[in-house]
Coordinates of N, CA, C and O and ligand atoms in Angstrom, one line a residue:
X1 N 0.8 -1.2 0.0 CA 0.0 0.0 0.0 C 0.9 1.2 0.0 O 1.8 1.4 0.8
X2 N 0.5 2.2 -0.8 CA 1.3 3.4 -0.9 C 1.0 4.3 0.3 O -0.1 4.3 0.8
X3 N 2.1 4.8 0.8 CA 2.0 5.7 2.0 C 2.3 7.1 1.5 O 3.3 7.4 0.8
X4 N 1.4 8.0 1.9 CA 1.5 9.4 1.5 C 1.7 10.3 2.7 O 1.0 10.2 3.6
X5 N 2.7 11.2 2.6 CA 2.9 12.2 3.6 C 2.8 13.6 2.9 O 3.7 13.9 2.1
X6 N 1.8 14.3 3.2 CA 1.7 15.6 2.6 C 2.1 16.7 3.6 O 2.1 16.4 4.8
X7 N 2.6 17.8 3.1 CA 3.1 18.9 3.9 C 1.9 19.9 4.1 O 1.4 20.4 3.1
X8 N 1.6 20.2 5.3 CA 0.5 21.1 5.6 C 0.9 22.5 5.1 O 2.0 23.0 5.4
X9 N 0.0 23.1 4.3 CA 0.3 24.4 3.7 C 0.3 25.5 4.7 O 0.8 26.6 4.5
X10 N -0.3 25.2 5.9 CA -0.5 26.2 6.9 C 0.7 26.2 7.9 O 1.2 27.3 8.2
X11 N 1.1 25.1 8.4 CA 2.1 25.0 9.4 C 3.3 24.2 9.1 O 4.3 24.2 9.8
X12 N 3.3 23.5 7.9 CA 4.4 22.8 7.5 C 4.6 21.4 8.1 O 5.6 20.8 7.8
X13 N 3.7 21.0 8.9 CA 3.8 19.6 9.5 C 3.5 18.6 8.5 O 2.8 18.8 7.5
X14 N 4.0 17.4 8.7 CA 3.8 16.2 7.8 C 2.4 15.6 8.3 O 2.2 15.4 9.4
X15 N 1.6 15.2 7.3 CA 0.4 14.5 7.5 C 0.4 13.2 6.8 O 0.5 13.2 5.5
X16 N 0.3 12.1 7.5 CA 0.4 10.8 6.8 C -1.0 10.3 6.5 O -1.9 10.3 7.3
X17 N -1.1 9.9 5.2 CA -2.4 9.3 4.8 C -2.2 8.1 3.9 O -1.1 8.0 3.3
X18 N -3.1 7.2 3.9 CA -3.1 6.1 3.0 C -4.3 6.2 2.0 O -5.3 6.7 2.4
X19 N -4.2 5.8 0.8 CA -5.3 6.0 -0.2 C -6.5 5.1 0.3 O -6.4 3.9 0.4
X20 N -7.6 5.8 0.5 CA -8.9 5.1 0.7 C -9.9 5.7 -0.2 O -9.9 6.9 -0.4
X21 N -10.9 4.9 -0.6 CA -11.9 5.3 -1.6 C -12.7 6.6 -1.2 O -12.9 7.5 -2.0
X22 N -13.1 6.6 0.1 CA -14.0 7.7 0.5 C -13.3 8.9 1.0 O -13.9 9.9 1.3
X23 N -11.9 8.9 1.0 CA -11.2 10.0 1.6 C -11.2 11.2 0.6 O -10.8 11.0 -0.6
X24 N -11.8 12.3 1.0 CA -11.9 13.5 0.1 C -11.0 14.6 0.7 O -10.7 15.6 0.0
X25 N -10.8 14.5 2.0 CA -10.0 15.5 2.7 C -9.3 14.9 3.9 O -9.7 13.9 4.4
X26 N -8.3 15.6 4.4 CA -7.7 15.2 5.6 C -7.3 16.4 6.4 O -7.1 17.5 5.9
X27 N -7.3 16.2 7.7 CA -7.1 17.3 8.6 C -5.7 17.3 9.2 O -5.2 16.2 9.6
X28 N -5.0 18.4 9.3 CA -3.7 18.5 9.9 C -3.9 18.4 11.4 O -4.7 19.1 12.0
X29 N -3.2 17.4 12.0 CA -3.4 17.2 13.5 C -2.8 18.3 14.3 O -3.1 18.4 15.5
X30 N -1.9 19.1 13.7 CA -1.2 20.1 14.5 C -2.0 21.4 14.5 O -2.3 22.0 15.5
X31 N -2.4 21.9 13.3 CA -3.1 23.2 13.2 C -4.6 23.1 12.8 O -5.3 24.0 12.9
X32 N -5.0 21.9 12.4 CA -6.5 21.7 12.1 C -6.9 22.1 10.7 O -8.1 22.0 10.4
X33 N -5.9 22.5 9.9 CA -6.3 22.8 8.5 C -6.7 21.6 7.7 O -6.1 20.6 7.7
X34 N -7.8 21.8 6.9 CA -8.4 20.8 6.1 C -7.7 20.8 4.7 O -7.5 21.9 4.2
X35 N -7.3 19.7 4.2 CA -6.7 19.6 2.9 C -7.5 18.7 2.0 O -7.8 17.6 2.4
X36 N -7.8 19.2 0.8 CA -8.6 18.4 -0.1 C -7.6 17.4 -0.8 O -6.5 17.7 -1.2
X37 N -8.1 16.1 -0.9 CA -7.3 15.1 -1.6 C -8.2 14.4 -2.6 O -9.4 14.2 -2.3
X38 N -7.6 14.0 -3.7 CA -8.3 13.3 -4.7 C -7.6 12.0 -5.1 O -6.5 12.1 -5.7
X39 N -8.1 10.9 -4.7 CA -7.4 9.6 -5.1 C -8.0 9.1 -6.4 O -9.2 9.1 -6.6
X40 N -7.2 8.5 -7.2 CA -7.6 7.8 -8.4 C -7.4 6.3 -8.1 O -6.6 5.9 -7.3
X41 N -8.0 5.4 -8.9 CA -7.8 4.0 -8.7 C -6.3 3.6 -8.8 O -5.9 2.6 -8.2
X42 N -5.5 4.4 -9.6 CA -4.1 4.1 -9.7 C -3.4 4.1 -8.4 O -2.5 3.4 -8.1
X43 N -3.8 5.1 -7.5 CA -3.2 5.2 -6.2 C -3.3 3.9 -5.4 O -2.4 3.6 -4.6
X44 N -4.4 3.2 -5.6 CA -4.6 2.0 -4.8 C -3.6 0.9 -5.2 O -3.4 -0.1 -4.5
X45 N -3.1 1.0 -6.4 CA -2.1 0.0 -6.9 C -0.7 0.5 -6.7 O 0.3 0.0 -7.1
X46 N -0.6 1.7 -6.0 CA 0.7 2.2 -5.7 C 1.3 2.9 -6.9 O 2.5 3.2 -6.9
X47 N 0.5 3.2 -7.9 CA 1.0 3.9 -9.1 C 0.9 5.4 -8.9 O -0.2 5.9 -8.7
X48 N 2.0 6.0 -9.1 CA 2.1 7.5 -8.9 C 2.1 8.2 -10.3 O 3.1 8.2 -11.0
X49 N 0.9 8.8 -10.6 CA 0.8 9.5 -11.9 C 0.2 10.9 -11.6 O 0.7 11.9 -12.2
X50 N -0.7 11.0 -10.7 CA -1.3 12.3 -10.3 C -1.1 12.5 -8.9 O -1.2 11.6 -8.1
X51 N -0.8 13.8 -8.5 CA -0.7 14.1 -7.1 C -2.0 14.2 -6.5 O -2.9 15.0 -7.0
X52 N -2.4 13.5 -5.4 CA -3.7 13.6 -4.8 C -3.9 14.9 -4.2 O -5.1 15.2 -3.8
X53 N -2.9 15.7 -4.0 CA -3.1 17.0 -3.3 C -3.2 18.2 -4.2 O -4.0 19.0 -4.1
X54 N -2.3 18.2 -5.3 CA -2.3 19.4 -6.1 C -2.6 19.0 -7.6 O -2.6 19.9 -8.4
X55 N -2.9 17.7 -7.8 CA -3.3 17.2 -9.2 C -2.2 17.4 -10.2 O -2.5 17.3 -11.4
X56 N -1.0 17.7 -9.8 CA 0.1 17.8 -10.8 C 0.6 16.4 -11.1 O 0.3 15.5 -10.4
X57 N 1.4 16.3 -12.2 CA 2.0 15.0 -12.5 C 3.5 15.0 -12.6 O 4.1 14.2 -13.2
X58 N 4.1 16.0 -11.9 CA 5.5 16.1 -11.9 C 6.1 15.7 -10.6 O 5.9 16.4 -9.6
X59 N 6.9 14.7 -10.6 CA 7.5 14.1 -9.4 C 9.0 13.9 -9.6 O 9.4 13.7 -10.8
X60 N 9.7 13.8 -8.6 CA 11.1 13.3 -8.6 C 11.3 12.3 -7.6 O 10.5 12.1 -6.7
X61 N 12.4 11.5 -7.7 CA 12.6 10.5 -6.7 C 13.9 10.7 -6.0 O 14.8 11.4 -6.5
X62 N 14.0 10.3 -4.8 CA 15.2 10.4 -4.0 C 15.2 9.3 -3.0 O 14.2 8.7 -2.7
X63 N 16.4 9.1 -2.4 CA 16.5 8.1 -1.3 C 15.8 8.6 -0.1 O 15.8 9.7 0.2
X64 N 15.2 7.6 0.6 CA 14.4 8.0 1.8 C 15.4 8.2 3.0 O 15.5 7.3 3.9
X65 N 16.2 9.2 2.9 CA 17.2 9.4 3.9 C 16.7 10.3 5.0 O 16.2 11.4 4.8
X66 N 17.0 9.9 6.2 CA 16.6 10.6 7.4 C 17.7 11.6 7.8 O 18.7 11.2 8.3
X67 N 17.5 12.9 7.5 CA 18.5 13.9 7.6 C 18.9 14.0 9.1 O 20.1 14.2 9.4
X68 N 17.9 14.0 10.0 CA 18.2 14.1 11.4 C 19.1 13.0 11.9 O 20.1 13.3 12.7
X69 N 18.8 11.8 11.5 CA 19.6 10.7 11.9 C 21.1 10.8 11.4 O 22.0 10.6 12.1
X70 N 21.2 11.3 10.2 CA 22.5 11.5 9.5 C 23.3 12.5 10.3 O 24.5 12.3 10.6
X71 N 22.7 13.6 10.7 CA 23.4 14.7 11.5 C 23.8 14.2 12.8 O 24.9 14.4 13.3
X72 N 22.9 13.4 13.5 CA 23.2 12.9 14.8 C 24.4 11.9 14.7 O 25.3 12.0 15.6
X73 N 24.4 11.1 13.7 CA 25.5 10.1 13.6 C 26.9 10.9 13.3 O 27.9 10.6 13.9
X74 N 26.8 12.0 12.5 CA 28.0 12.7 12.2 C 28.5 13.4 13.4 O 29.7 13.4 13.7
X75 N 27.6 14.0 14.2 CA 28.1 14.7 15.5 C 28.7 13.7 16.4 O 29.7 14.0 17.1
X76 N 28.0 12.5 16.6 CA 28.5 11.5 17.4 C 30.0 11.1 17.0 O 30.9 11.0 17.9
X77 N 30.1 10.9 15.7 CA 31.5 10.5 15.2 C 32.5 11.6 15.5 O 33.6 11.3 15.9
X78 N 32.1 12.9 15.3 CA 33.0 14.0 15.6 C 33.4 14.0 17.0 O 34.6 14.2 17.3
X79 N 32.5 13.9 18.0 CA 32.8 13.9 19.4 C 33.7 12.8 19.8 O 34.7 13.0 20.5
X80 N 33.4 11.6 19.2 CA 34.2 10.4 19.5 C 35.6 10.6 19.0 O 36.6 10.2 19.7
X81 N 35.7 11.2 17.9 CA 37.0 11.5 17.2 C 37.8 12.4 18.1 O 39.0 12.1 18.3
X82 N 37.2 13.4 18.6 CA 37.9 14.4 19.5 C 38.4 13.7 20.8 O 39.5 13.8 21.2
X83 N 37.5 12.9 21.3 CA 37.8 12.1 22.5 C 39.0 11.2 22.3 O 39.9 11.1 23.2
X84 N 39.0 10.5 21.2 CA 40.1 9.6 20.9 C 41.4 10.4 20.7 O 42.5 10.0 21.2
X85 N 41.3 11.5 20.1 CA 42.4 12.4 19.8 C 43.1 12.8 21.1 O 44.3 12.9 21.1
X86 N 42.3 13.0 22.2 CA 42.9 13.4 23.4 C 43.4 12.3 24.3 O 44.0 12.5 25.3
X87 N 43.1 11.1 23.8 CA 43.5 9.9 24.6 C 44.8 9.4 24.0 O 45.3 9.9 23.0
X88 N 45.4 8.4 24.6 CA 46.7 7.8 24.1 C 46.5 7.2 22.7 O 47.5 6.8 22.1
X89 N 45.3 7.0 22.2 CA 45.0 6.4 20.9 C 44.9 7.4 19.8 O 44.2 7.1 18.8
X90 N 45.4 8.6 20.0 CA 45.3 9.7 19.0 C 45.4 9.2 17.5 O 44.7 9.7 16.7
X91 N 46.4 8.4 17.2 CA 46.4 8.0 15.8 C 45.2 7.4 15.2 O 45.0 7.3 14.0
X92 N 44.3 6.9 16.1 CA 43.1 6.3 15.6 C 41.9 7.2 15.6 O 40.7 6.8 15.5
X93 N 42.2 8.5 15.7 CA 41.1 9.5 15.8 C 40.2 9.5 14.6 O 39.0 9.9 14.7
X94 N 40.6 9.0 13.5 CA 39.8 9.0 12.3 C 38.8 7.8 12.2 O 37.9 7.8 11.4
X95 N 39.1 6.9 13.1 CA 38.3 5.6 13.1 C 36.8 5.8 13.1 O 36.1 5.2 12.3
X96 N 36.3 6.7 14.0 CA 34.8 6.9 14.0 C 34.3 7.3 12.6 O 33.2 6.9 12.2
X97 N 35.1 8.1 11.9 CA 34.6 8.5 10.6 C 34.7 7.4 9.6 O 33.8 7.3 8.7
X98 N 35.6 6.5 9.7 CA 35.7 5.4 8.8 C 34.5 4.5 9.0 O 33.8 4.0 8.1
X99 N 34.1 4.3 10.3 CA 33.0 3.5 10.7 C 31.7 4.1 10.1 O 30.9 3.5 9.5
X100 N 31.6 5.4 10.3 CA 30.5 6.2 9.8 C 30.4 6.0 8.3 O 29.3 5.9 7.7
X101 N 31.5 6.1 7.6 CA 31.5 6.0 6.2 C 31.0 4.7 5.7 O 30.1 4.6 4.8
X102 N 31.5 3.6 6.3 CA 31.0 2.3 5.9 C 29.5 2.1 6.2 O 28.8 1.6 5.4
X103 N 29.2 2.6 7.4 CA 27.8 2.5 7.9 C 26.9 3.2 6.9 O 25.8 2.7 6.4
X104 N 27.3 4.4 6.5 CA 26.5 5.3 5.6 C 26.4 4.6 4.3 O 25.3 4.6 3.7
X105 N 27.4 4.0 3.8 CA 27.5 3.3 2.5 C 26.4 2.1 2.5 O 25.6 2.0 1.6
X106 N 26.5 1.3 3.6 CA 25.6 0.2 3.7 C 24.1 0.7 3.8 O 23.2 0.2 3.1
X107 N 23.9 1.7 4.7 CA 22.6 2.2 4.9 C 22.0 2.8 3.6 O 20.9 2.6 3.3
X108 N 22.8 3.6 3.0 CA 22.4 4.3 1.8 C 21.9 3.4 0.7 O 21.0 3.6 0.0
X109 N 22.6 2.3 0.5 CA 22.3 1.3 -0.5 C 21.0 0.6 -0.2 O 20.3 0.1 -1.1
X110 N 20.7 0.5 1.1 CA 19.5 -0.2 1.5 C 18.2 0.6 1.4 O 17.1 0.1 1.4
X111 N 18.4 1.9 1.4 CA 17.3 2.8 1.4 C 16.4 2.7 0.1 O 17.0 2.6 -0.9
X112 N 15.2 2.7 0.3 CA 14.3 2.6 -0.8 C 14.0 4.0 -1.4 O 13.9 5.0 -0.6
X113 N 13.9 4.2 -2.7 CA 13.6 5.5 -3.2 C 12.2 5.9 -2.9 O 11.3 5.0 -2.9
X114 N 11.9 7.2 -2.8 CA 10.6 7.7 -2.6 C 10.3 8.7 -3.7 O 11.2 9.3 -4.3
X115 N 9.0 8.9 -3.9 CA 8.6 9.9 -4.9 C 8.2 11.2 -4.2 O 7.6 11.1 -3.2
X116 N 8.5 12.3 -4.8 CA 8.2 13.6 -4.2 C 7.5 14.5 -5.2 O 8.1 14.6 -6.4
X117 N 6.5 15.2 -4.9 CA 5.8 16.1 -5.8 C 6.6 17.4 -5.8 O 6.8 18.0 -4.7
X118 N 6.9 17.9 -7.0 CA 7.7 19.2 -7.1 C 6.8 20.3 -6.5 O 7.4 21.2 -5.9
X119 N 5.5 20.3 -6.8 CA 4.7 21.5 -6.5 C 4.4 21.6 -5.0 O 4.5 22.7 -4.5
X120 N 4.0 20.5 -4.4 CA 3.5 20.6 -3.0 C 4.3 19.8 -2.0 O 3.9 19.7 -0.9
X121 N 5.4 19.2 -2.5 CA 6.3 18.5 -1.6 C 5.7 17.3 -0.9 O 6.3 16.8 0.1
X122 N 4.6 16.7 -1.4 CA 4.1 15.5 -0.9 C 5.0 14.3 -1.2 O 5.5 14.2 -2.2
X123 N 5.2 13.5 -0.1 CA 6.1 12.4 -0.2 C 5.3 11.1 -0.4 O 4.3 10.9 0.3
X124 N 5.7 10.2 -1.4 CA 5.1 9.0 -1.6 C 6.0 7.8 -1.4 O 7.1 7.8 -2.0
X125 N 5.6 6.9 -0.5 CA 6.4 5.7 -0.2 C 5.7 4.5 -0.8 O 4.5 4.5 -1.0
X126 N 6.5 3.4 -1.1 CA 6.0 2.2 -1.7 C 5.3 2.5 -3.1 O 4.2 2.0 -3.3
X127 N 6.0 3.2 -3.9 CA 5.5 3.5 -5.2 C 5.9 2.4 -6.2 O 7.1 2.1 -6.3
X128 N 4.9 1.8 -6.8 CA 5.3 0.6 -7.7 C 6.0 1.0 -9.0 O 6.7 0.3 -9.6
X129 N 5.7 2.2 -9.5 CA 6.3 2.7 -10.8 C 7.4 3.7 -10.5 O 7.6 4.6 -11.3
X130 N 8.1 3.5 -9.4 CA 9.2 4.4 -9.1 C 10.3 4.5 -10.1 O 11.0 5.5 -10.3
X131 N 10.4 3.4 -10.9 CA 11.5 3.4 -12.0 C 11.1 4.4 -13.1 O 12.0 4.7 -13.9
X132 N 9.9 4.8 -13.2 CA 9.4 5.7 -14.2 C 9.7 7.2 -13.8 O 9.5 8.1 -14.6
X133 N 10.0 7.3 -12.5 CA 10.2 8.7 -12.0 C 11.6 9.1 -12.0 O 12.5 8.3 -11.7
X134 N 11.9 10.3 -12.5 CA 13.3 10.7 -12.7 C 13.8 11.3 -11.4 O 13.1 11.6 -10.5
X135 N 15.2 11.5 -11.5 CA 15.8 12.2 -10.3 C 15.5 13.7 -10.4 O 15.0 14.2 -11.3
X136 N 15.8 14.3 -9.3 CA 15.5 15.7 -9.1 C 16.1 16.5 -10.2 O 17.3 16.4 -10.6
X137 N 15.3 17.4 -10.8 CA 15.8 18.3 -11.9 C 15.6 19.8 -11.5 O 14.5 20.2 -11.2
X138 N 16.8 20.4 -11.4 CA 16.8 21.8 -10.8 C 15.9 22.8 -11.7 O 15.2 23.6 -11.1
X139 N 16.1 22.7 -13.0 CA 15.4 23.6 -13.8 C 13.9 23.4 -13.7 O 13.1 24.3 -13.6
X140 N 13.5 22.1 -13.7 CA 12.0 21.8 -13.5 C 11.5 22.3 -12.2 O 10.5 23.0 -12.1
X141 N 12.3 22.1 -11.2 CA 11.9 22.6 -9.8 C 11.7 24.1 -9.8 O 10.7 24.6 -9.4
X142 N 12.7 24.8 -10.4 CA 12.6 26.3 -10.4 C 11.4 26.8 -11.2 O 10.7 27.7 -10.8
X143 N 11.1 26.1 -12.3 CA 10.0 26.6 -13.2 C 8.7 26.2 -12.5 O 7.7 27.0 -12.7
X144 N 8.6 25.1 -11.8 CA 7.3 24.7 -11.2 C 7.1 25.6 -9.9 O 6.0 26.1 -9.7
X145 N 8.2 25.8 -9.2 CA 8.0 26.5 -7.9 C 7.9 28.0 -8.1 O 7.0 28.7 -7.5
X146 N 8.7 28.6 -9.0 CA 8.7 30.1 -9.1 C 7.8 30.6 -10.2 O 7.3 31.7 -10.1
X147 N 7.7 29.9 -11.3 CA 6.8 30.4 -12.4 C 5.5 29.6 -12.6 O 4.8 29.7 -13.6
X148 N 5.3 28.6 -11.6 CA 4.1 27.8 -11.7 C 3.8 27.1 -13.0 O 2.7 26.9 -13.4
X149 N 4.9 26.7 -13.6 CA 4.8 25.9 -14.9 C 4.3 24.5 -14.6 O 4.7 23.9 -13.6
X150 N 3.5 24.0 -15.5 CA 3.0 22.6 -15.3 C 3.6 21.7 -16.5 O 3.3 21.9 -17.6
X151 N 4.5 20.8 -16.1 CA 5.1 19.9 -17.1 C 4.2 18.8 -17.5 O 4.5 18.0 -18.4
X152 N 3.1 18.6 -16.8 CA 2.2 17.5 -17.0 C 2.8 16.1 -17.2 O 2.5 15.3 -18.0
X153 N 3.8 15.9 -16.3 CA 4.4 14.6 -16.2 C 5.5 14.4 -17.3 O 6.2 13.3 -17.3
X154 N 5.8 15.4 -18.1 CA 6.9 15.2 -19.1 C 8.2 15.6 -18.4 O 8.3 16.7 -17.8
X155 N 9.2 14.7 -18.6 CA 10.4 15.1 -17.9 C 11.2 16.0 -18.9 O 11.3 15.7 -20.1
X156 N 11.8 17.0 -18.3 CA 12.6 17.9 -19.1 C 14.0 17.3 -19.4 O 14.7 16.9 -18.5
X157 N 14.3 17.2 -20.6 CA 15.6 16.6 -21.0 C 16.4 17.5 -21.9 O 15.9 18.2 -22.7
X158 N 17.7 17.5 -21.6 CA 18.6 18.4 -22.4 C 19.6 17.6 -23.1 O 20.1 16.6 -22.5
Ligands
ZN1 ZN1 -1.0 22.2 9.9
ZN2 ZN1 1.4 17.8 -5.3

């Protein structure tokens, strides 16, 4: 089942929803704002063609990387490295970063790609047609976000 996390236009919190037939709107649990959503039969098969929030068809994919976790790990490695540097094991001060590097490499390869709507930043997990979705394109993003251009699902190629 596709998992959808939309970003509240009012307060920026994430709202998790799953496609259900009768869902026409969902409420932000933080600020109470109602968001209209439109599911198509494709959403029930995990196929991402239309955004249920803004009805656009332009998405990009990226790894489902948890930035907070990444920062926490990096800070931990840095502190550990300083601590080792002050100890008699100073030559091994880079060890935590090596561990972090290997860990990051393994973790990164395991992460599943997610689809994201350029227009409204809604996140889609468990997308069955993820291979049809392209990587982030800066020009597309700028034109969608700043000049409200609608690519209608066509990927910009140069
Ligand atoms: Zn909200
Ligand atoms: Zn959208």
